[in-house]
Amino acid sequence: MKRISVSSPANIALIKYWGMRDVQNTLPNNASLSMTLNRCVSRCTLATLQRGVSDEILWQVSSSALIPADPTLRQGIERHLQTLREHFDHWQPLRIATTNSFPTGAGIASSAAGFSALTVAFAVHCGHSPQHPDLSDLARRSGSGSAARSVLGGFVQWPCDALLLSGPARQIAPAHHWPLHDLIAVVDTRRKTVSSRQGHLAAASSPFYLTRLDRLPERLDNLRRAILERDFDTLADLVEREAVELHMIAMTSQPPIFYWQPATLAILARVRQLRSEGLEVCATIDAGPNVHVLCTAQDSPGIFAELRKLHGIERWILDRAGDGPRLLHEHLF
Ligand code: DP6
């Protein structure tokens, strides 16, 4: 049985995608910019089954045993498989197994990593390169817009045309340009109760949403420049403003969405304090209570030593900027 296995990382948005202009096609209201991670990955193994049988969709539990995927995961994968099959005109039934190295559905971009891994694995299975130019658009059509960014490594903007808000993702700079660390404080490993999708749909009901959209192009340009110039102070200022603004929009939407927990705020406050003491550190938060603490490699050990003293954090994941999806020689079955 010929198997293809791919690992694809999650990513952390520095400028957040929040709100859609086309729900059917997962097209955003604003351009976003993220850093692809290294250790938070989804792995996916895929192999052809004989004609006439149904697809087998499996989930690898921590003991490395494979169990049938739960109905939500199965539905999501089957829907995306239909898109991939039509695009690559490849119709044979498949066995697919997948797993994550980090908590699923807790706001650490597990859908982005998972759909990116499946998209890349399917393309490679059909004989294409893992750098096929259609992969970002295909990953986005899974319904997880942030998946469009996970097919690339380093610092990634989506869509590439920030004015027309169209096109696939593009890399702004590779990970080695600025190998920032991301200390992820997992405040809550449980599945979040309000999905990003609900957040996207509610965003425009916030009275502050249009102001946000007006100001974002300038923030994106400034952040892109800060990354290219490795200007941490500017990055820190922009990234924290952006994170707070996203959650302010969520909290003032109809119905209001509150992702933060007390520990979320405690980490933010401590990070600001450490920065005022001269350390290169800032924080951002996607749609969940978990905090991504971004810092330079040289300051990372000292910052972690301080932050781990805080209470209310279930676990830490020490991650950094990464290179994007890669083919694996080890398979899940
Ligand atoms: C706050 O619709 O891409 O993380 O499908 O759950 O992965 P999932 O989310 P998606 O929205 C992402 C929202 C965000 C910001 C971002 O990643 O840009």
Tab-separated table of C-alpha atoms and ligand atoms in Angstrom:
chain	number	residue	atom	x	y	z
A	1	MET	CA	0.000	0.000	0.000
A	2	LYS	CA	1.573	3.300	-1.095
A	3	ARG	CA	1.246	5.843	1.699
A	4	ILE	CA	1.861	9.579	1.726
A	5	SER	CA	2.402	11.328	5.044
A	6	VAL	CA	2.643	15.037	5.629
A	7	SER	CA	3.028	17.195	8.700
A	8	SER	CA	1.709	20.725	8.583
A	9	PRO	CA	2.083	23.346	11.295
A	10	ALA	CA	-0.467	25.613	12.906
A	11	ASN	CA	0.138	29.339	12.636
A	12	ILE	CA	-0.362	32.316	14.913
A	13	ALA	CA	-2.001	35.372	13.388
A	14	LEU	CA	-0.208	38.661	14.084
A	15	ILE	CA	-2.830	40.555	12.058
A	16	LYS	CA	-6.049	38.602	12.476
A	17	TYR	CA	-8.547	37.483	9.863
A	18	TRP	CA	-11.903	38.351	11.437
A	19	GLY	CA	-15.058	38.631	9.334
A	20	MET	CA	-15.886	37.318	5.861
A	21	ARG	CA	-16.996	39.096	2.715
A	22	ASP	CA	-18.026	35.782	1.112
A	23	VAL	CA	-19.054	33.048	3.514
A	24	GLN	CA	-19.583	30.395	0.835
A	25	ASN	CA	-16.035	30.755	-0.491
A	26	THR	CA	-14.307	31.724	2.784
A	27	LEU	CA	-13.098	35.098	1.522
A	28	PRO	CA	-12.008	37.540	4.223
A	29	ASN	CA	-12.890	41.169	4.887
A	30	ASN	CA	-9.243	41.993	5.571
A	31	ALA	CA	-5.754	40.737	4.807
A	32	SER	CA	-4.052	38.883	7.665
A	33	LEU	CA	-0.438	38.104	8.498
A	34	SER	CA	0.795	35.146	10.518
A	35	MET	CA	3.847	33.315	11.709
A	36	THR	CA	3.910	29.605	10.872
A	37	LEU	CA	4.830	27.462	13.878
A	38	ASN	CA	7.204	24.533	14.147
A	39	ARG	CA	6.121	22.102	16.902
A	40	CYS	CA	2.327	22.511	16.817
A	41	VAL	CA	1.610	20.252	13.857
A	42	SER	CA	-1.076	18.066	12.349
A	43	ARG	CA	0.089	14.853	10.752
A	44	CYS	CA	-1.884	13.140	8.031
A	45	THR	CA	-1.315	9.784	6.303
A	46	LEU	CA	-3.260	8.912	3.202
A	47	ALA	CA	-3.433	5.767	1.026
A	48	THR	CA	-5.656	4.532	-1.786
A	49	LEU	CA	-8.206	1.792	-1.054
A	50	GLN	CA	-9.642	-0.567	-3.653
A	51	ARG	CA	-12.488	0.771	-5.789
A	52	GLY	CA	-16.029	0.354	-4.497
A	53	VAL	CA	-15.323	0.664	-0.740
A	54	SER	CA	-16.030	3.799	1.335
A	55	ASP	CA	-13.396	6.204	2.577
A	56	GLU	CA	-11.946	5.279	5.985
A	57	ILE	CA	-11.300	8.312	8.157
A	58	LEU	CA	-9.322	7.692	11.314
A	59	TRP	CA	-7.979	9.664	14.250
A	60	GLN	CA	-4.814	8.675	16.057
A	61	VAL	CA	-5.258	8.866	19.823
A	62	SER	CA	-2.284	9.537	22.070
A	63	SER	CA	-1.551	5.823	22.571
A	64	SER	CA	-0.956	5.762	18.761
A	65	ALA	CA	-4.054	3.581	18.283
A	66	LEU	CA	-6.315	4.545	15.389
A	67	ILE	CA	-10.031	5.014	16.051
A	68	PRO	CA	-12.810	6.153	13.678
A	69	ALA	CA	-12.872	9.965	13.486
A	70	ASP	CA	-15.700	11.628	15.416
A	71	PRO	CA	-18.653	12.780	13.259
A	72	THR	CA	-17.606	16.477	13.191
A	73	LEU	CA	-14.078	15.692	12.029
A	74	ARG	CA	-15.345	13.112	9.559
A	75	GLN	CA	-17.830	15.544	8.006
A	76	GLY	CA	-15.202	18.290	7.711
A	77	ILE	CA	-12.708	15.940	6.044
A	78	GLU	CA	-15.319	14.456	3.682
A	79	ARG	CA	-16.454	17.916	2.589
A	80	HIS	CA	-12.892	18.981	1.911
A	81	LEU	CA	-12.102	15.711	0.105
A	82	GLN	CA	-14.887	16.493	-2.356
A	83	THR	CA	-13.207	19.841	-3.182
A	84	LEU	CA	-9.793	18.171	-3.564
A	85	ARG	CA	-11.166	15.334	-5.716
A	86	GLU	CA	-12.901	17.724	-8.081
A	87	HIS	CA	-9.797	19.887	-8.359
A	88	PHE	CA	-7.316	17.076	-8.998
A	89	ASP	CA	-9.805	14.738	-10.695
A	90	HIS	CA	-8.793	11.859	-8.427
A	91	TRP	CA	-11.700	9.738	-7.260
A	92	GLN	CA	-10.396	6.537	-5.688
A	93	PRO	CA	-11.489	5.812	-2.103
A	94	LEU	CA	-8.934	6.647	0.560
A	95	ARG	CA	-7.847	5.674	4.030
A	96	ILE	CA	-6.920	8.824	5.909
A	97	ALA	CA	-5.503	9.017	9.408
A	98	THR	CA	-4.752	12.242	11.181
A	99	THR	CA	-3.581	13.507	14.544
A	100	ASN	CA	-2.411	16.694	16.258
A	101	SER	CA	0.615	17.296	18.465
A	102	PHE	CA	-1.360	19.912	20.448
A	103	PRO	CA	-4.894	20.406	21.875
A	104	THR	CA	-7.584	20.267	19.189
A	105	GLY	CA	-10.244	22.961	18.799
A	106	ALA	CA	-8.868	25.025	21.681
A	107	GLY	CA	-7.945	28.074	19.603
A	108	ILE	CA	-4.439	26.991	18.541
A	109	ALA	CA	-5.352	26.764	14.837
A	110	SER	CA	-5.870	22.997	14.734
A	111	SER	CA	-8.205	23.340	11.723
A	112	ALA	CA	-5.589	25.368	9.866
A	113	ALA	CA	-2.928	22.723	10.500
A	114	GLY	CA	-5.274	19.807	9.796
A	115	PHE	CA	-6.725	21.094	6.526
A	116	SER	CA	-3.318	22.237	5.342
A	117	ALA	CA	-1.874	18.756	6.029
A	118	LEU	CA	-4.754	17.036	4.220
A	119	THR	CA	-4.513	19.395	1.227
A	120	VAL	CA	-0.761	18.953	0.827
A	121	ALA	CA	-0.959	15.159	1.333
A	122	PHE	CA	-3.717	14.831	-1.262
A	123	ALA	CA	-1.787	16.894	-3.834
A	124	VAL	CA	1.383	14.843	-3.288
A	125	HIS	CA	-0.673	11.625	-3.506
A	126	CYS	CA	-1.875	12.838	-6.934
A	127	GLY	CA	1.757	13.312	-8.036
A	128	HIS	CA	2.074	17.066	-7.434
A	129	SER	CA	4.717	18.997	-5.540
A	130	PRO	CA	4.090	20.077	-1.907
A	131	GLN	CA	4.684	23.606	-3.250
A	132	HIS	CA	1.893	23.366	-5.863
A	133	PRO	CA	0.612	26.959	-6.399
A	134	ASP	CA	-3.072	26.028	-5.863
A	135	LEU	CA	-2.573	24.667	-2.337
A	136	SER	CA	-3.264	27.880	-0.419
A	137	ASP	CA	-6.553	28.500	-2.241
A	138	LEU	CA	-7.538	24.874	-1.859
A	139	ALA	CA	-6.771	24.840	1.870
A	140	ARG	CA	-8.863	27.992	2.319
A	141	ARG	CA	-11.827	26.331	0.629
A	142	SER	CA	-11.998	23.888	3.566
A	143	GLY	CA	-13.788	26.706	5.389
A	144	SER	CA	-10.765	27.391	7.596
A	145	GLY	CA	-9.379	30.624	6.144
A	146	SER	CA	-6.268	30.464	8.299
A	147	ALA	CA	-5.417	27.129	6.601
A	148	ALA	CA	-4.542	29.217	3.516
A	149	ARG	CA	-1.500	30.494	5.461
A	150	SER	CA	-0.367	27.172	6.983
A	151	VAL	CA	0.727	25.737	3.607
A	152	LEU	CA	3.683	28.157	3.703
A	153	GLY	CA	6.476	28.629	6.237
A	154	GLY	CA	7.800	31.717	7.973
A	155	PHE	CA	5.821	34.981	7.922
A	156	VAL	CA	2.812	34.722	5.654
A	157	GLN	CA	0.231	37.175	4.362
A	158	TRP	CA	-3.212	36.117	3.085
A	159	PRO	CA	-4.567	37.106	0.631
A	160	CYS	CA	-1.477	38.206	-1.278
A	161	ASP	CA	-3.332	41.196	-2.748
A	162	ALA	CA	-4.244	43.149	0.376
A	163	LEU	CA	-6.074	45.870	-1.609
A	164	LEU	CA	-8.284	43.698	-3.784
A	165	LEU	CA	-8.460	41.098	-0.996
A	166	SER	CA	-7.850	38.297	-3.435
A	167	GLY	CA	-5.323	35.622	-4.316
A	168	PRO	CA	-3.533	32.934	-2.332
A	169	ALA	CA	-1.223	33.447	0.635
A	170	ARG	CA	2.349	34.576	0.047
A	171	GLN	CA	5.476	34.388	2.151
A	172	ILE	CA	6.764	37.751	3.419
A	173	ALA	CA	9.940	36.278	4.914
A	174	PRO	CA	11.185	32.767	5.705
A	175	ALA	CA	11.415	31.542	9.314
A	176	HIS	CA	15.223	31.825	9.412
A	177	HIS	CA	14.905	35.556	8.634
A	178	TRP	CA	13.707	36.080	12.227
A	179	PRO	CA	13.402	32.856	14.256
A	180	LEU	CA	11.087	34.277	16.925
A	181	HIS	CA	9.963	32.038	19.761
A	182	ASP	CA	6.304	31.500	20.628
A	183	LEU	CA	5.712	30.376	24.219
A	184	ILE	CA	2.115	29.192	24.154
A	185	ALA	CA	0.296	29.399	27.471
A	186	VAL	CA	-2.512	26.873	27.263
A	187	VAL	CA	-5.019	28.311	29.703
A	188	ASP	CA	-7.750	25.879	28.701
A	189	THR	CA	-7.302	22.685	26.640
A	190	ARG	CA	-11.048	22.190	26.184
A	191	ARG	CA	-12.753	22.730	22.843
A	192	LYS	CA	-13.806	26.397	22.641
A	193	THR	CA	-17.539	26.975	22.953
A	194	VAL	CA	-17.810	29.709	20.283
A	195	SER	CA	-16.201	28.818	16.957
A	196	SER	CA	-14.171	31.255	14.859
A	197	ARG	CA	-16.885	30.890	12.237
A	198	GLN	CA	-19.494	32.284	14.657
A	199	GLY	CA	-17.064	35.107	15.400
A	200	HIS	CA	-16.578	35.911	11.701
A	201	LEU	CA	-20.338	36.043	11.195
A	202	ALA	CA	-20.924	38.298	14.219
A	203	ALA	CA	-17.956	40.651	13.601
A	204	ALA	CA	-19.784	43.228	11.465
A	205	SER	CA	-22.359	43.759	14.239
A	206	SER	CA	-19.724	45.429	16.411
A	207	PRO	CA	-20.022	49.234	16.201
A	208	PHE	CA	-16.217	49.372	15.977
A	209	TYR	CA	-15.773	46.937	13.097
A	210	LEU	CA	-15.706	49.453	10.220
A	211	THR	CA	-13.164	51.596	12.033
A	212	ARG	CA	-11.024	48.495	12.409
A	213	LEU	CA	-11.242	47.682	8.693
A	214	ASP	CA	-10.322	51.281	7.794
A	215	ARG	CA	-7.180	51.199	9.892
A	216	LEU	CA	-5.953	47.693	9.111
A	217	PRO	CA	-4.139	48.300	5.779
A	218	GLU	CA	-1.756	50.737	7.459
A	219	ARG	CA	-1.175	48.349	10.384
A	220	LEU	CA	-0.437	45.526	7.952
A	221	ASP	CA	2.098	47.640	6.024
A	222	ASN	CA	3.804	48.705	9.244
A	223	LEU	CA	3.951	45.187	10.575
A	224	ARG	CA	5.328	43.842	7.310
A	225	ARG	CA	8.069	46.484	7.474
A	226	ALA	CA	8.809	45.699	11.147
A	227	ILE	CA	9.261	42.024	10.251
A	228	LEU	CA	11.531	42.785	7.312
A	229	GLU	CA	13.633	45.130	9.497
A	230	ARG	CA	13.498	42.820	12.563
A	231	ASP	CA	12.207	45.774	14.573
A	232	PHE	CA	10.875	44.100	17.731
A	233	ASP	CA	9.560	47.237	19.469
A	234	THR	CA	7.317	48.121	16.534
A	235	LEU	CA	6.214	44.508	16.133
A	236	ALA	CA	5.320	44.294	19.833
A	237	ASP	CA	3.252	47.470	19.749
A	238	LEU	CA	1.329	46.465	16.612
A	239	VAL	CA	0.786	42.842	17.614
A	240	GLU	CA	-0.635	43.687	21.045
A	241	ARG	CA	-2.889	46.451	19.715
A	242	GLU	CA	-4.185	44.020	17.130
A	243	ALA	CA	-4.851	41.224	19.640
A	244	VAL	CA	-6.740	43.493	22.012
A	245	GLU	CA	-8.721	44.981	19.105
A	246	LEU	CA	-9.810	41.574	17.816
A	247	HIS	CA	-11.159	40.665	21.252
A	248	MET	CA	-12.747	44.083	21.671
A	249	ILE	CA	-14.631	43.487	18.401
A	250	ALA	CA	-15.662	40.029	19.612
A	251	MET	CA	-16.836	41.360	22.995
A	252	THR	CA	-18.898	44.122	21.355
A	253	SER	CA	-20.495	41.890	18.691
A	254	GLN	CA	-24.105	40.758	18.792
A	255	PRO	CA	-24.207	38.329	20.544
A	256	PRO	CA	-21.059	39.246	22.495
A	257	ILE	CA	-18.218	36.720	22.526
A	258	PHE	CA	-15.835	36.501	25.494
A	259	TYR	CA	-12.841	34.243	24.930
A	260	TRP	CA	-10.593	35.531	27.727
A	261	GLN	CA	-10.250	33.927	31.126
A	262	PRO	CA	-8.635	35.487	34.229
A	263	ALA	CA	-5.274	33.830	33.447
A	264	THR	CA	-5.361	35.337	29.929
A	265	LEU	CA	-5.326	38.835	31.407
A	266	ALA	CA	-2.720	37.934	34.043
A	267	ILE	CA	-0.307	36.751	31.326
A	268	LEU	CA	-0.909	39.879	29.225
A	269	ALA	CA	-0.164	42.097	32.226
A	270	ARG	CA	3.035	40.213	33.120
A	271	VAL	CA	4.240	40.314	29.518
A	272	ARG	CA	3.805	44.102	29.440
A	273	GLN	CA	5.723	44.391	32.679
A	274	LEU	CA	8.594	42.259	31.367
A	275	ARG	CA	8.713	44.405	28.226
A	276	SER	CA	8.892	47.572	30.293
A	277	GLU	CA	11.914	46.013	32.042
A	278	GLY	CA	13.652	45.809	28.657
A	279	LEU	CA	12.903	42.273	27.480
A	280	GLU	CA	11.865	41.676	23.875
A	281	VAL	CA	8.457	40.134	24.458
A	282	CYS	CA	4.832	40.679	23.430
A	283	ALA	CA	1.622	38.663	23.390
A	284	THR	CA	-1.226	37.794	21.072
A	285	ILE	CA	-4.413	35.741	21.388
A	286	ASP	CA	-6.459	34.024	18.676
A	287	ALA	CA	-10.086	32.989	19.148
A	288	GLY	CA	-9.682	31.365	22.566
A	289	PRO	CA	-8.220	32.057	26.009
A	290	ASN	CA	-4.703	30.802	25.235
A	291	VAL	CA	-1.891	33.313	24.965
A	292	HIS	CA	0.960	33.223	22.452
A	293	VAL	CA	3.965	34.957	23.973
A	294	LEU	CA	6.303	36.053	21.193
A	295	CYS	CA	9.899	36.826	22.006
A	296	THR	CA	13.403	36.821	20.605
A	297	ALA	CA	15.404	33.608	20.992
A	298	GLN	CA	17.957	35.293	23.275
A	299	ASP	CA	15.339	36.564	25.760
A	300	SER	CA	13.180	33.432	25.639
A	301	PRO	CA	14.681	31.410	28.576
A	302	GLY	CA	14.486	34.352	31.020
A	303	ILE	CA	10.939	35.187	29.963
A	304	PHE	CA	9.780	31.588	30.325
A	305	ALA	CA	11.366	31.341	33.777
A	306	GLU	CA	9.242	34.313	34.872
A	307	LEU	CA	5.984	33.355	33.141
A	308	ARG	CA	5.920	29.793	34.414
A	309	LYS	CA	5.501	31.209	37.923
A	310	LEU	CA	2.002	32.411	36.963
A	311	HIS	CA	-1.071	30.426	38.039
A	312	GLY	CA	-4.001	29.201	35.944
A	313	ILE	CA	-2.016	27.804	33.017
A	314	GLU	CA	-2.723	24.141	32.167
A	315	ARG	CA	0.427	23.638	30.144
A	316	TRP	CA	3.078	25.387	28.090
A	317	ILE	CA	4.065	24.592	24.520
A	318	LEU	CA	7.433	26.047	23.580
A	319	ASP	CA	7.309	26.739	19.883
A	320	ARG	CA	9.003	28.998	17.330
A	321	ALA	CA	8.789	30.131	13.726
A	322	GLY	CA	8.839	27.152	11.363
A	323	ASP	CA	9.267	26.218	7.726
A	324	GLY	CA	5.829	24.926	6.796
A	325	PRO	CA	4.546	21.528	5.663
A	326	ARG	CA	6.928	18.660	5.028
A	327	LEU	CA	6.762	15.093	3.828
A	328	LEU	CA	7.243	12.426	6.504
A	329	HIS	CA	8.807	8.975	6.213
A	330	GLU	CA	6.954	7.735	9.283
A	331	HIS	CA	3.307	6.900	8.664
A	332	LEU	CA	0.269	6.759	10.951
A	333	PHE	CA	-0.705	3.293	9.601
B	1	DP6	C1	-8.832	34.557	15.344
B	1	DP6	O1	-11.959	30.541	10.330
B	1	DP6	O2	-9.471	30.327	9.996
B	1	DP6	O3	-7.543	32.734	14.525
B	1	DP6	O4	-11.318	27.458	10.961
B	1	DP6	O5	-11.222	27.657	13.433
B	1	DP6	O6	-9.122	27.588	12.063
B	1	DP6	P1	-10.562	27.962	12.154
B	1	DP6	O7	-10.523	29.548	12.117
B	1	DP6	P2	-10.588	30.549	10.911
B	1	DP6	O8	-10.410	31.936	11.682
B	1	DP6	C2	-9.222	32.288	12.303
B	1	DP6	C3	-9.489	33.369	13.303
B	1	DP6	C4	-8.310	33.829	14.105
B	1	DP6	C5	-7.447	34.819	13.343
B	1	DP6	C6	-6.559	34.269	12.283
B	1	DP6	O9	-6.071	33.139	12.391
B	1	DP6	O10	-6.281	35.031	11.341
